[in-house]
mmCIF file as gemmi writes it, N, C-alpha and C atoms, coordinates in Angstrom:
data_model
loop_
_atom_site.group_PDB
_atom_site.id
_atom_site.type_symbol
_atom_site.label_atom_id
_atom_site.label_alt_id
_atom_site.label_comp_id
_atom_site.label_asym_id
_atom_site.label_entity_id
_atom_site.label_seq_id
_atom_site.pdbx_PDB_ins_code
_atom_site.Cartn_x
_atom_site.Cartn_y
_atom_site.Cartn_z
_atom_site.occupancy
_atom_site.B_iso_or_equiv
_atom_site.pdbx_formal_charge
_atom_site.auth_seq_id
_atom_site.auth_asym_id
_atom_site.pdbx_PDB_model_num
ATOM 1 N N . MET Axp A 1 ? -21.445 151.7 -96.157 1 0 ? 1 A 1
ATOM 2 C CA . MET Axp A 1 ? -19.887 151.379 -96.074 1 0 ? 1 A 1
ATOM 3 C C . MET Axp A 1 ? -20.602 149.433 -95.728 1 0 ? 1 A 1
ATOM 4 N N . THR Axp A 2 ? -19.513 148.664 -96.217 1 0 ? 2 A 1
ATOM 5 C CA . THR Axp A 2 ? -19.652 148.025 -96.835 1 0 ? 2 A 1
ATOM 6 C C . THR Axp A 2 ? -18.454 147.12 -95.269 1 0 ? 2 A 1
ATOM 7 N N . GLN Axp A 3 ? -19.379 145.955 -94.759 1 0 ? 3 A 1
ATOM 8 C CA . GLN Axp A 3 ? -18.809 145.193 -93.675 1 0 ? 3 A 1
ATOM 9 C C . GLN Axp A 3 ? -17.402 144.539 -93.897 1 0 ? 3 A 1
ATOM 10 N N . GLN Axp A 4 ? -16.516 144.248 -95.09 1 0 ? 4 A 1
ATOM 11 C CA . GLN Axp A 4 ? -15.044 144.305 -95.765 1 0 ? 4 A 1
ATOM 12 C C . GLN Axp A 4 ? -14.084 145.654 -95.372 1 0 ? 4 A 1
ATOM 13 N N . LYS Axp A 5 ? -15.285 146.624 -95.542 1 0 ? 5 A 1
ATOM 14 C CA . LYS Axp A 5 ? -14.684 148.423 -95.581 1 0 ? 5 A 1
ATOM 15 C C . LYS Axp A 5 ? -14.493 148.081 -93.572 1 0 ? 5 A 1
ATOM 16 N N . GLU Axp A 6 ? -15.768 148.257 -93.157 1 0 ? 6 A 1
ATOM 17 C CA . GLU Axp A 6 ? -15.659 148.433 -92.14 1 0 ? 6 A 1
ATOM 18 C C . GLU Axp A 6 ? -15.125 147.608 -90.875 1 0 ? 6 A 1
ATOM 19 N N . ARG Axp A 7 ? -14.245 146.453 -91.651 1 0 ? 7 A 1
ATOM 20 C CA . ARG Axp A 7 ? -13.052 145.85 -90.191 1 0 ? 7 A 1
ATOM 21 C C . ARG Axp A 7 ? -12.671 145.94 -91.412 1 0 ? 7 A 1
ATOM 22 N N . ASP Axp A 8 ? -11.639 146.824 -91.893 1 0 ? 8 A 1
ATOM 23 C CA . ASP Axp A 8 ? -10.449 147.462 -92.904 1 0 ? 8 A 1
ATOM 24 C C . ASP Axp A 8 ? -10.398 147.551 -92.036 1 0 ? 8 A 1
ATOM 25 N N . LEU Axp A 9 ? -11.551 149.229 -91.595 1 0 ? 9 A 1
ATOM 26 C CA . LEU Axp A 9 ? -11.248 150.416 -90.579 1 0 ? 9 A 1
ATOM 27 C C . LEU Axp A 9 ? -10.611 149.84 -89.491 1 0 ? 9 A 1
ATOM 28 N N . ALA Axp A 10 ? -11.666 148.656 -89.317 1 0 ? 10 A 1
ATOM 29 C CA . ALA Axp A 10 ? -11.666 148.462 -87.236 1 0 ? 10 A 1
ATOM 30 C C . ALA Axp A 10 ? -10.171 148.029 -87.131 1 0 ? 10 A 1
ATOM 31 N N . TYR Axp A 11 ? -8.787 147.003 -88.285 1 0 ? 11 A 1
ATOM 32 C CA . TYR Axp A 11 ? -7.886 146.57 -87.998 1 0 ? 11 A 1
ATOM 33 C C . TYR Axp A 11 ? -6.44 148.061 -87.906 1 0 ? 11 A 1
ATOM 34 N N . ASP Axp A 12 ? -7.378 149.127 -88.72 1 0 ? 12 A 1
ATOM 35 C CA . ASP Axp A 12 ? -5.841 150.178 -88.696 1 0 ? 12 A 1
ATOM 36 C C . ASP Axp A 12 ? -6.167 150.468 -87.328 1 0 ? 12 A 1
ATOM 37 N N . GLU Axp A 13 ? -7.527 150.524 -87.289 1 0 ? 13 A 1
ATOM 38 C CA . GLU Axp A 13 ? -7.839 151.503 -85.796 1 0 ? 13 A 1
ATOM 39 C C . GLU Axp A 13 ? -6.813 150.775 -84.341 1 0 ? 13 A 1
ATOM 40 N N . TRP Axp A 14 ? -6.665 149.332 -84.921 1 0 ? 14 A 1
ATOM 41 C CA . TRP Axp A 14 ? -5.811 148.317 -83.838 1 0 ? 14 A 1
ATOM 42 C C . TRP Axp A 14 ? -4.716 148.739 -84.078 1 0 ? 14 A 1
ATOM 43 N N . ILE Axp A 15 ? -4.656 148.612 -85.042 1 0 ? 15 A 1
ATOM 44 C CA . ILE Axp A 15 ? -2.565 148.905 -86.092 1 0 ? 15 A 1
ATOM 45 C C . ILE Axp A 15 ? -2.022 150.156 -84.846 1 0 ? 15 A 1
ATOM 46 N N . ASP Axp A 16 ? -3.603 151.362 -85.293 1 0 ? 16 A 1
ATOM 47 C CA . ASP Axp A 16 ? -2.717 152.4 -85.056 1 0 ? 16 A 1
ATOM 48 C C . ASP Axp A 16 ? -2.271 152.325 -83.115 1 0 ? 16 A 1
ATOM 49 N N . GLN Axp A 17 ? -3.571 152.002 -82.72 1 0 ? 17 A 1
ATOM 50 C CA . GLN Axp A 17 ? -3.713 152.028 -80.598 1 0 ? 17 A 1
ATOM 51 C C . GLN Axp A 17 ? -2.185 151.293 -80.694 1 0 ? 17 A 1
ATOM 52 N N . ARG Axp A 18 ? -2.529 150.088 -81.175 1 0 ? 18 A 1
ATOM 53 C CA . ARG Axp A 18 ? -0.529 149.189 -80.914 1 0 ? 18 A 1
ATOM 54 C C . ARG Axp A 18 ? 0.095 149.966 -80.854 1 0 ? 18 A 1
ATOM 55 N N . LYS Axp A 19 ? 0.864 150.414 -82.064 1 0 ? 19 A 1
ATOM 56 C CA . LYS Axp A 19 ? 1.907 151.516 -82.125 1 0 ? 19 A 1
ATOM 57 C C . LYS Axp A 19 ? 2.293 152.792 -81.492 1 0 ? 19 A 1
ATOM 58 N N . ALA Axp A 20 ? 1.24 153.283 -80.648 1 0 ? 20 A 1
ATOM 59 C CA . ALA Axp A 20 ? 0.991 154.309 -80.236 1 0 ? 20 A 1
ATOM 60 C C . ALA Axp A 20 ? 1.517 153.312 -78.835 1 0 ? 20 A 1
ATOM 61 N N . LEU Axp A 21 ? 0.638 153.105 -78.539 1 0 ? 21 A 1
ATOM 62 C CA . LEU Axp A 21 ? 0.627 152.041 -76.749 1 0 ? 21 A 1
ATOM 63 C C . LEU Axp A 21 ? 2.267 152.033 -76.966 1 0 ? 21 A 1
ATOM 64 N N . THR Axp A 22 ? 2.918 150.777 -78.26 1 0 ? 22 A 1
ATOM 65 C CA . THR Axp A 22 ? 4.709 150.191 -78.312 1 0 ? 22 A 1
ATOM 66 C C . THR Axp A 22 ? 5.415 151.794 -78.152 1 0 ? 22 A 1
ATOM 67 N N . ALA Axp A 23 ? 4.922 153.006 -78.811 1 0 ? 23 A 1
ATOM 68 C CA . ALA Axp A 23 ? 5.699 154.105 -78.587 1 0 ? 23 A 1
ATOM 69 C C . ALA Axp A 23 ? 5.713 154.666 -77.394 1 0 ? 23 A 1
ATOM 70 N N . ARG Axp A 24 ? 4.678 154.524 -76.565 1 0 ? 24 A 1
ATOM 71 C CA . ARG Axp A 24 ? 4.257 155.769 -75.725 1 0 ? 24 A 1
ATOM 72 C C . ARG Axp A 24 ? 5.342 154.322 -74.006 1 0 ? 24 A 1
ATOM 73 N N . LEU Axp A 25 ? 5.064 153.636 -74.894 1 0 ? 25 A 1
ATOM 74 C CA . LEU Axp A 25 ? 5.206 153.247 -73.23 1 0 ? 25 A 1
ATOM 75 C C . LEU Axp A 25 ? 6.963 151.928 -73.453 1 0 ? 25 A 1
ATOM 76 N N . SER Axp A 26 ? 8.04 152.283 -75.012 1 0 ? 26 A 1
ATOM 77 C CA . SER Axp A 26 ? 9.133 152.364 -74.491 1 0 ? 26 A 1
ATOM 78 C C . SER Axp A 26 ? 10.049 153.73 -74.866 1 0 ? 26 A 1
ATOM 79 N N . ASN Axp A 27 ? 9.069 154.567 -74.88 1 0 ? 27 A 1
ATOM 80 C CA . ASN Axp A 27 ? 9.641 156.184 -74.627 1 0 ? 27 A 1
ATOM 81 C C . ASN Axp A 27 ? 10.437 156.468 -76.602 1 0 ? 27 A 1
ATOM 82 N N . GLY Axp A 28 ? 9.594 155.631 -77.639 1 0 ? 28 A 1
ATOM 83 C CA . GLY Axp A 28 ? 9.735 156.078 -78.526 1 0 ? 28 A 1
ATOM 84 C C . GLY Axp A 28 ? 11.113 155.281 -79.307 1 0 ? 28 A 1
ATOM 85 N N . ARG Axp A 29 ? 11.455 154.347 -78.375 1 0 ? 29 A 1
ATOM 86 C CA . ARG Axp A 29 ? 12.783 153.528 -78.694 1 0 ? 29 A 1
ATOM 87 C C . ARG Axp A 29 ? 12.334 152.836 -79.559 1 0 ? 29 A 1
ATOM 88 N N . LEU Axp A 30 ? 11.155 151.735 -80.011 1 0 ? 30 A 1
ATOM 89 C CA . LEU Axp A 30 ? 10.964 150.779 -80.461 1 0 ? 30 A 1
ATOM 90 C C . LEU Axp A 30 ? 9.356 150.801 -81.297 1 0 ? 30 A 1
ATOM 91 N N . GLY Axp A 31 ? 9.612 150.273 -83.08 1 0 ? 31 A 1
ATOM 92 C CA . GLY Axp A 31 ? 8.639 150.288 -83.863 1 0 ? 31 A 1
ATOM 93 C C . GLY Axp A 31 ? 7.505 148.914 -83.685 1 0 ? 31 A 1
ATOM 94 N N . TYR Axp A 32 ? 6.472 149.336 -83.329 1 0 ? 32 A 1
ATOM 95 C CA . TYR Axp A 32 ? 5.758 147.979 -83.188 1 0 ? 32 A 1
ATOM 96 C C . TYR Axp A 32 ? 4.799 146.92 -85.539 1 0 ? 32 A 1
ATOM 97 N N . VAL Axp A 33 ? 5.337 146.132 -85.483 1 0 ? 33 A 1
ATOM 98 C CA . VAL Axp A 33 ? 5.096 145.339 -86.756 1 0 ? 33 A 1
ATOM 99 C C . VAL Axp A 33 ? 3.764 144.48 -86.547 1 0 ? 33 A 1
ATOM 100 N N . HIS Axp A 34 ? 2.122 144.537 -86.673 1 0 ? 34 A 1
ATOM 101 C CA . HIS Axp A 34 ? 1.983 143.565 -86.921 1 0 ? 34 A 1
ATOM 102 C C . HIS Axp A 34 ? 1.606 142.82 -88.663 1 0 ? 34 A 1
ATOM 103 N N . ILE Axp A 35 ? 1.491 140.962 -88.333 1 0 ? 35 A 1
ATOM 104 C CA . ILE Axp A 35 ? 2.029 140.709 -89.551 1 0 ? 35 A 1
ATOM 105 C C . ILE Axp A 35 ? 0.463 139.232 -89.272 1 0 ? 35 A 1
ATOM 106 N N . ASN Axp A 36 ? -0.295 139.745 -89.5 1 0 ? 36 A 1
ATOM 107 C CA . ASN Axp A 36 ? -1.446 139.771 -89.627 1 0 ? 36 A 1
ATOM 108 C C . ASN Axp A 36 ? -1.632 138.248 -90.971 1 0 ? 36 A 1
ATOM 109 N N . GLU Axp A 37 ? -0.924 138.026 -92.108 1 0 ? 37 A 1
ATOM 110 C CA . GLU Axp A 37 ? -1.141 136.998 -92.998 1 0 ? 37 A 1
ATOM 111 C C . GLU Axp A 37 ? 0.437 137.091 -93.023 1 0 ? 37 A 1
ATOM 112 N N . MET Axp A 38 ? 0.542 135.396 -93.627 1 0 ? 38 A 1
ATOM 113 C CA . MET Axp A 38 ? 2.392 135.381 -94.123 1 0 ? 38 A 1
ATOM 114 C C . MET Axp A 38 ? 1.839 135.418 -95.248 1 0 ? 38 A 1
ATOM 115 N N . ASP Axp A 39 ? 2.178 136.593 -95.875 1 0 ? 39 A 1
ATOM 116 C CA . ASP Axp A 39 ? 2.284 136.42 -97.183 1 0 ? 39 A 1
ATOM 117 C C . ASP Axp A 39 ? 2.855 137.422 -97.897 1 0 ? 39 A 1
ATOM 118 N N . ALA Axp A 40 ? 2.778 137.72 -99.134 1 0 ? 40 A 1
ATOM 119 C CA . ALA Axp A 40 ? 3.424 138.446 -100.263 1 0 ? 40 A 1
ATOM 120 C C . ALA Axp A 40 ? 3.335 139.985 -99.525 1 0 ? 40 A 1
ATOM 121 N N . ALA Axp A 41 ? 2.124 140.337 -99.806 1 0 ? 41 A 1
ATOM 122 C CA . ALA Axp A 41 ? 1.881 141.186 -98.792 1 0 ? 41 A 1
ATOM 123 C C . ALA Axp A 41 ? 2.54 142.557 -97.666 1 0 ? 41 A 1
ATOM 124 N N . ASN Axp A 42 ? 1.947 140.92 -96.813 1 0 ? 42 A 1
ATOM 125 C CA . ASN Axp A 42 ? 2.352 142.054 -95.868 1 0 ? 42 A 1
ATOM 126 C C . ASN Axp A 42 ? 3.782 141.362 -95.325 1 0 ? 42 A 1
ATOM 127 N N . TYR Axp A 43 ? 4.652 140.713 -96.477 1 0 ? 43 A 1
ATOM 128 C CA . TYR Axp A 43 ? 6.194 140.758 -95.776 1 0 ? 43 A 1
ATOM 129 C C . TYR Axp A 43 ? 6.289 141.879 -96.504 1 0 ? 43 A 1
ATOM 130 N N . GLN Axp A 44 ? 5.987 142.171 -97.912 1 0 ? 44 A 1
ATOM 131 C CA . GLN Axp A 44 ? 6.307 143.379 -98.485 1 0 ? 44 A 1
ATOM 132 C C . GLN Axp A 44 ? 6.302 145.239 -97.344 1 0 ? 44 A 1
ATOM 133 N N . ARG Axp A 45 ? 5.263 144.831 -97.129 1 0 ? 45 A 1
ATOM 134 C CA . ARG Axp A 45 ? 4.631 146.305 -95.588 1 0 ? 45 A 1
ATOM 135 C C . ARG Axp A 45 ? 5.528 145.413 -94.549 1 0 ? 45 A 1
ATOM 136 N N . ALA Axp A 46 ? 6.238 145.148 -94.088 1 0 ? 46 A 1
ATOM 137 C CA . ALA Axp A 46 ? 6.771 144.605 -92.91 1 0 ? 46 A 1
ATOM 138 C C . ALA Axp A 46 ? 8.114 144.979 -92.918 1 0 ? 46 A 1
ATOM 139 N N . VAL Axp A 47 ? 9.062 145.007 -94.581 1 0 ? 47 A 1
ATOM 140 C CA . VAL Axp A 47 ? 9.688 145.664 -94.831 1 0 ? 47 A 1
ATOM 141 C C . VAL Axp A 47 ? 10.363 147.084 -95.032 1 0 ? 47 A 1
ATOM 142 N N . ASP Axp A 48 ? 8.983 147.535 -95.71 1 0 ? 48 A 1
ATOM 143 C CA . ASP Axp A 48 ? 8.446 149.273 -95.812 1 0 ? 48 A 1
ATOM 144 C C . ASP Axp A 48 ? 8.333 149.891 -94.74 1 0 ? 48 A 1
ATOM 145 N N . GLN Axp A 49 ? 8.064 148.976 -93.62 1 0 ? 49 A 1
ATOM 146 C CA . GLN Axp A 49 ? 7.696 149.159 -91.932 1 0 ? 49 A 1
ATOM 147 C C . GLN Axp A 49 ? 9.736 149.666 -91.212 1 0 ? 49 A 1
ATOM 148 N N . VAL Axp A 50 ? 10.709 148.308 -91.765 1 0 ? 50 A 1
ATOM 149 C CA . VAL Axp A 50 ? 11.736 148.223 -91.227 1 0 ? 50 A 1
ATOM 150 C C . VAL Axp A 50 ? 12.52 149.173 -91.949 1 0 ? 50 A 1
ATOM 151 N N . PHE Axp A 51 ? 12.764 149.475 -92.575 1 0 ? 51 A 1
ATOM 152 C CA . PHE Axp A 51 ? 13.465 150.076 -94.017 1 0 ? 51 A 1
ATOM 153 C C . PHE Axp A 51 ? 13.474 151.661 -93.945 1 0 ? 51 A 1
ATOM 154 N N . GLY Axp A 52 ? 11.501 151.708 -93.434 1 0 ? 52 A 1
ATOM 155 C CA . GLY Axp A 52 ? 11.442 153.253 -93.185 1 0 ? 52 A 1
ATOM 156 C C . GLY Axp A 52 ? 10.832 153.618 -92.823 1 0 ? 52 A 1
ATOM 157 N N . GLU Axp A 53 ? 9.306 153.563 -91.651 1 0 ? 53 A 1
ATOM 158 C CA . GLU Axp A 53 ? 8.864 154.169 -90.979 1 0 ? 53 A 1
ATOM 159 C C . GLU Axp A 53 ? 9.972 154.2 -89.523 1 0 ? 53 A 1
ATOM 160 N N . PHE Axp A 54 ? 10.546 152.148 -89.565 1 0 ? 54 A 1
ATOM 161 C CA . PHE Axp A 54 ? 11.592 152.023 -87.77 1 0 ? 54 A 1
ATOM 162 C C . PHE Axp A 54 ? 12.79 152.205 -88.474 1 0 ? 54 A 1
ATOM 163 N N . ARG Axp A 55 ? 13.634 152.551 -89.401 1 0 ? 55 A 1
ATOM 164 C CA . ARG Axp A 55 ? 14.736 152.802 -89.543 1 0 ? 55 A 1
ATOM 165 C C . ARG Axp A 55 ? 15.576 153.287 -88.055 1 0 ? 55 A 1
ATOM 166 N N . ASN Axp A 56 ? 14.971 153.854 -87.407 1 0 ? 56 A 1
ATOM 167 C CA . ASN Axp A 56 ? 16.207 154.294 -86.342 1 0 ? 56 A 1
ATOM 168 C C . ASN Axp A 56 ? 15.823 154.224 -85.201 1 0 ? 56 A 1
ATOM 169 N N . LYS Axp A 57 ? 15.1 153.083 -84.864 1 0 ? 57 A 1
ATOM 170 C CA . LYS Axp A 57 ? 14.393 152.871 -83.817 1 0 ? 57 A 1
ATOM 171 C C . LYS Axp A 57 ? 15.557 151.931 -83.243 1 0 ? 57 A 1
ATOM 172 N N . GLU Axp A 58 ? 15.525 151.228 -82.115 1 0 ? 58 A 1
ATOM 173 C CA . GLU Axp A 58 ? 16.212 150.329 -81.275 1 0 ? 58 A 1
ATOM 174 C C . GLU Axp A 58 ? 16.552 149.042 -81.391 1 0 ? 58 A 1
ATOM 175 N N . GLY Axp A 59 ? 15.053 149.065 -81.347 1 0 ? 59 A 1
ATOM 176 C CA . GLY Axp A 59 ? 13.79 147.126 -82.122 1 0 ? 59 A 1
ATOM 177 C C . GLY Axp A 59 ? 12.944 147.184 -82.282 1 0 ? 59 A 1
ATOM 178 N N . LEU Axp A 60 ? 12.142 146.216 -82.42 1 0 ? 60 A 1
ATOM 179 C CA . LEU Axp A 60 ? 11.133 146.061 -83.069 1 0 ? 60 A 1
ATOM 180 C C . LEU Axp A 60 ? 10.047 144.903 -81.965 1 0 ? 60 A 1
ATOM 181 N N . LEU Axp A 61 ? 8.934 145.459 -82.06 1 0 ? 61 A 1
ATOM 182 C CA . LEU Axp A 61 ? 7.82 144.296 -81.754 1 0 ? 61 A 1
ATOM 183 C C . LEU Axp A 61 ? 7.381 143.801 -82.127 1 0 ? 61 A 1
ATOM 184 N N . ILE Axp A 62 ? 7.048 142.36 -82.922 1 0 ? 62 A 1
ATOM 185 C CA . ILE Axp A 62 ? 7.107 142.438 -84.183 1 0 ? 62 A 1
ATOM 186 C C . ILE Axp A 62 ? 5.91 141.285 -83.408 1 0 ? 62 A 1
ATOM 187 N N . ASP Axp A 63 ? 4.362 141.019 -83.964 1 0 ? 63 A 1
ATOM 188 C CA . ASP Axp A 63 ? 3.339 141.021 -83.091 1 0 ? 63 A 1
ATOM 189 C C . ASP Axp A 63 ? 2.202 139.657 -84.48 1 0 ? 63 A 1
ATOM 190 N N . VAL Axp A 64 ? 2.418 138.494 -83.991 1 0 ? 64 A 1
ATOM 191 C CA . VAL Axp A 64 ? 1.148 137.952 -85.071 1 0 ? 64 A 1
ATOM 192 C C . VAL Axp A 64 ? -0.22 136.988 -84.574 1 0 ? 64 A 1
ATOM 193 N N . ARG Axp A 65 ? 0.35 137.843 -82.988 1 0 ? 65 A 1
ATOM 194 C CA . ARG Axp A 65 ? -1.621 137.304 -83.302 1 0 ? 65 A 1
ATOM 195 C C . ARG Axp A 65 ? -2.243 137.635 -84.378 1 0 ? 65 A 1
ATOM 196 N N . TYR Axp A 66 ? -3.394 136.973 -83.913 1 0 ? 66 A 1
ATOM 197 C CA . TYR Axp A 66 ? -4.662 136.253 -85.144 1 0 ? 66 A 1
ATOM 198 C C . TYR Axp A 66 ? -3.956 136.425 -86.789 1 0 ? 66 A 1
ATOM 199 N N . ASN Axp A 67 ? -2.464 135.817 -86.623 1 0 ? 67 A 1
ATOM 200 C CA . ASN Axp A 67 ? -1.596 135.425 -87.864 1 0 ? 67 A 1
ATOM 201 C C . ASN Axp A 67 ? -2.766 134.378 -88.692 1 0 ? 67 A 1
ATOM 202 N N . LYS Axp A 68 ? -3.134 134.509 -90.25 1 0 ? 68 A 1
ATOM 203 C CA . LYS Axp A 68 ? -3.749 133.801 -91.018 1 0 ? 68 A 1
ATOM 204 C C . LYS Axp A 68 ? -3.081 132.75 -91.179 1 0 ? 68 A 1
ATOM 205 N N . GLY Axp A 69 ? -1.786 132.693 -91.288 1 0 ? 69 A 1
ATOM 206 C CA . GLY Axp A 69 ? -0.544 131.454 -91.646 1 0 ? 69 A 1
ATOM 207 C C . GLY Axp A 69 ? -0.168 132.169 -93.585 1 0 ? 69 A 1
ATOM 208 N N . GLY Axp A 70 ? 0.582 130.984 -93.122 1 0 ? 70 A 1
ATOM 209 C CA . GLY Axp A 70 ? 1.298 131.121 -94.414 1 0 ? 70 A 1
ATOM 210 C C . GLY Axp A 70 ? 2.304 130.271 -94.948 1 0 ? 70 A 1
ATOM 211 N N . PHE Axp A 71 ? 3.365 131.108 -95.763 1 0 ? 71 A 1
ATOM 212 C CA . PHE Axp A 71 ? 4.681 130.281 -95.645 1 0 ? 71 A 1
ATOM 213 C C . PHE Axp A 71 ? 5.67 131.797 -95.675 1 0 ? 71 A 1
ATOM 214 N N . LEU Axp A 72 ? 6.032 132.389 -94.942 1 0 ? 72 A 1
ATOM 215 C CA . LEU Axp A 72 ? 6.6 133.612 -94.939 1 0 ? 72 A 1
ATOM 216 C C . LEU Axp A 72 ? 8.026 133.228 -93.868 1 0 ? 72 A 1
ATOM 217 N N . HIS Axp A 73 ? 7.551 132.347 -93.064 1 0 ? 73 A 1
ATOM 218 C CA . HIS Axp A 73 ? 7.917 132.049 -91.85 1 0 ? 73 A 1
ATOM 219 C C . HIS Axp A 73 ? 9.683 132.37 -91.894 1 0 ? 73 A 1
ATOM 220 N N . ASP Axp A 74 ? 10.153 131.377 -92.442 1 0 ? 74 A 1
ATOM 221 C CA . ASP Axp A 74 ? 12.396 131.518 -92.79 1 0 ? 74 A 1
ATOM 222 C C . ASP Axp A 74 ? 12.08 133.114 -93.55 1 0 ? 74 A 1
ATOM 223 N N . GLN Axp A 75 ? 11.702 133.946 -94.649 1 0 ? 75 A 1
ATOM 224 C CA . GLN Axp A 75 ? 11.702 135.323 -94.716 1 0 ? 75 A 1
ATOM 225 C C . GLN Axp A 75 ? 11.995 136.127 -94.053 1 0 ? 75 A 1
ATOM 226 N N . LEU Axp A 76 ? 10.869 135.973 -93.076 1 0 ? 76 A 1
ATOM 227 C CA . LEU Axp A 76 ? 10.294 136.999 -92.267 1 0 ? 76 A 1
ATOM 228 C C . LEU Axp A 76 ? 11.688 136.777 -90.479 1 0 ? 76 A 1
ATOM 229 N N . ALA Axp A 77 ? 12.164 135.967 -90.438 1 0 ? 77 A 1
ATOM 230 C CA . ALA Axp A 77 ? 12.974 135.265 -89.705 1 0 ? 77 A 1
ATOM 231 C C . ALA Axp A 77 ? 14.913 135.444 -90.493 1 0 ? 77 A 1
ATOM 232 N N . THR Axp A 78 ? 14.853 136.056 -91.855 1 0 ? 78 A 1
ATOM 233 C CA . THR Axp A 78 ? 15.705 136.339 -92.219 1 0 ? 78 A 1
ATOM 234 C C . THR Axp A 78 ? 16.389 137.975 -92.335 1 0 ? 78 A 1
ATOM 235 N N . LEU Axp A 79 ? 14.718 138.192 -92.203 1 0 ? 79 A 1
ATOM 236 C CA . LEU Axp A 79 ? 14.214 140.002 -92.541 1 0 ? 79 A 1
ATOM 237 C C . LEU Axp A 79 ? 15.114 140.578 -91.335 1 0 ? 79 A 1
ATOM 238 N N . PHE Axp A 80 ? 14.614 139.903 -90.288 1 0 ? 80 A 1
ATOM 239 C CA . PHE Axp A 80 ? 14.576 140.262 -88.829 1 0 ? 80 A 1
ATOM 240 C C . PHE Axp A 80 ? 16.193 139.834 -88.089 1 0 ? 80 A 1
ATOM 241 N N . THR Axp A 81 ? 16.713 138.735 -88.167 1 0 ? 81 A 1
ATOM 242 C CA . THR Axp A 81 ? 17.879 138.72 -87.983 1 0 ? 81 A 1
ATOM 243 C C . THR Axp A 81 ? 18.897 139.187 -88.472 1 0 ? 81 A 1
ATOM 244 N N . GLY Axp A 82 ? 19.172 139.529 -90.249 1 0 ? 82 A 1
ATOM 245 C CA . GLY Axp A 82 ? 19.649 139.437 -91.461 1 0 ? 82 A 1
ATOM 246 C C . GLY Axp A 82 ? 20.725 137.642 -91.296 1 0 ? 82 A 1
ATOM 247 N N . GLN Axp A 83 ? 20.86 136.785 -90.626 1 0 ? 83 A 1
ATOM 248 C CA . GLN Axp A 83 ? 20.5 135.366 -91.005 1 0 ? 83 A 1
ATOM 249 C C . GLN Axp A 83 ? 19.647 134.536 -92.491 1 0 ? 83 A 1
ATOM 250 N N . VAL Axp A 84 ? 19.682 133.692 -92.603 1 0 ? 84 A 1
ATOM 251 C CA . VAL Axp A 84 ? 19.285 132.532 -93.613 1 0 ? 84 A 1
ATOM 252 C C . VAL Axp A 84 ? 19.056 131.191 -92.84 1 0 ? 84 A 1
ATOM 253 N N . VAL Axp A 85 ? 17.45 131.304 -92.526 1 0 ? 85 A 1
ATOM 254 C CA . VAL Axp A 85 ? 17.223 130.39 -91.49 1 0 ? 85 A 1
ATOM 255 C C . VAL Axp A 85 ? 17.181 128.992 -91.879 1 0 ? 85 A 1
ATOM 256 N N . GLY Axp A 86 ? 16.323 129.202 -93.388 1 0 ? 86 A 1
ATOM 257 C CA . GLY Axp A 86 ? 15.746 128.35 -94.141 1 0 ? 86 A 1
ATOM 258 C C . GLY Axp A 86 ? 15.719 128.36 -96.102 1 0 ? 86 A 1
ATOM 259 N N . GLY Axp A 87 ? 15.059 127.264 -96.968 1 0 ? 87 A 1
ATOM 260 C CA . GLY Axp A 87 ? 15.029 127.884 -97.864 1 0 ? 87 A 1
ATOM 261 C C . GLY Axp A 87 ? 14.205 127.107 -97.972 1 0 ? 87 A 1
ATOM 262 N N . PHE Axp A 88 ? 13.994 126.457 -99.661 1 0 ? 88 A 1
ATOM 263 C CA . PHE Axp A 88 ? 13.357 125.844 -100.376 1 0 ? 88 A 1
ATOM 264 C C . PHE Axp A 88 ? 14.204 125.49 -101.416 1 0 ? 88 A 1
ATOM 265 N N . VAL Axp A 89 ? 14.483 123.913 -101.877 1 0 ? 89 A 1
ATOM 266 C CA . VAL Axp A 89 ? 14.338 122.782 -102.924 1 0 ? 89 A 1
ATOM 267 C C . VAL Axp A 89 ? 14.133 122.427 -103.237 1 0 ? 89 A 1
ATOM 268 N N . THR Axp A 90 ? 13.796 122.552 -104.854 1 0 ? 90 A 1
ATOM 269 C CA . THR Axp A 90 ? 13.977 121.58 -105.672 1 0 ? 90 A 1
ATOM 270 C C . THR Axp A 90 ? 13.524 119.836 -105.747 1 0 ? 90 A 1
ATOM 271 N N . ARG Axp A 91 ? 13.044 118.682 -106.219 1 0 ? 91 A 1
ATOM 272 C CA . ARG Axp A 91 ? 13.651 117.139 -106.41 1 0 ? 91 A 1
ATOM 273 C C . ARG Axp A 91 ? 14.879 117.162 -106.463 1 0 ? 91 A 1
ATOM 274 N N . ASP Axp A 92 ? 14.82 118.474 -107.98 1 0 ? 92 A 1
ATOM 275 C CA . ASP Axp A 92 ? 15.991 117.735 -108.592 1 0 ? 92 A 1
ATOM 276 C C . ASP Axp A 92 ? 17.535 119.377 -107.817 1 0 ? 92 A 1
ATOM 277 N N . GLY Axp A 93 ? 17.212 119.483 -106.386 1 0 ? 93 A 1
ATOM 278 C CA . GLY Axp A 93 ? 18.057 120.301 -106.539 1 0 ? 93 A 1
ATOM 279 C C . GLY Axp A 93 ? 17.761 121.595 -106.142 1 0 ? 93 A 1
ATOM 280 N N . ILE Axp A 94 ? 17.271 122.118 -107.019 1 0 ? 94 A 1
ATOM 281 C CA . ILE Axp A 94 ? 17.622 123.529 -107.399 1 0 ? 94 A 1
ATOM 282 C C . ILE Axp A 94 ? 17.619 123.924 -105.712 1 0 ? 94 A 1
ATOM 283 N N . SER Axp A 95 ? 17.922 125.353 -105.717 1 0 ? 95 A 1
ATOM 284 C CA . SER Axp A 95 ? 17.49 125.981 -104.408 1 0 ? 95 A 1
ATOM 285 C C . SER Axp A 95 ? 16.056 126.795 -105.197 1 0 ? 95 A 1
ATOM 286 N N . GLN Axp A 96 ? 15.895 127.488 -104.151 1 0 ? 96 A 1
ATOM 287 C CA . GLN Axp A 96 ? 14.584 128.816 -104.33 1 0 ? 96 A 1
ATOM 288 C C . GLN Axp A 96 ? 14.873 129.711 -103.579 1 0 ? 96 A 1
């Protein structure tokens, strides 16, 4: 087994433990989402969890500990609040 595969398995186990702890301590009312990097893959995973696995939860615990950074903070804020909080505009004034 490669070191990367071992790290991936350890991370998956860590996530599963946090999900189980969140469910236990909230009596199943909350879902747990860890965002370890602000990239497209993690954004899509968060969207999938919010509207899939956790669609019937009363709330979410969003964990960004050990986050490697990126540029999704505005998109994530919009996802979790439903309000647009920021965006990008080119020099020519074109919204992105």
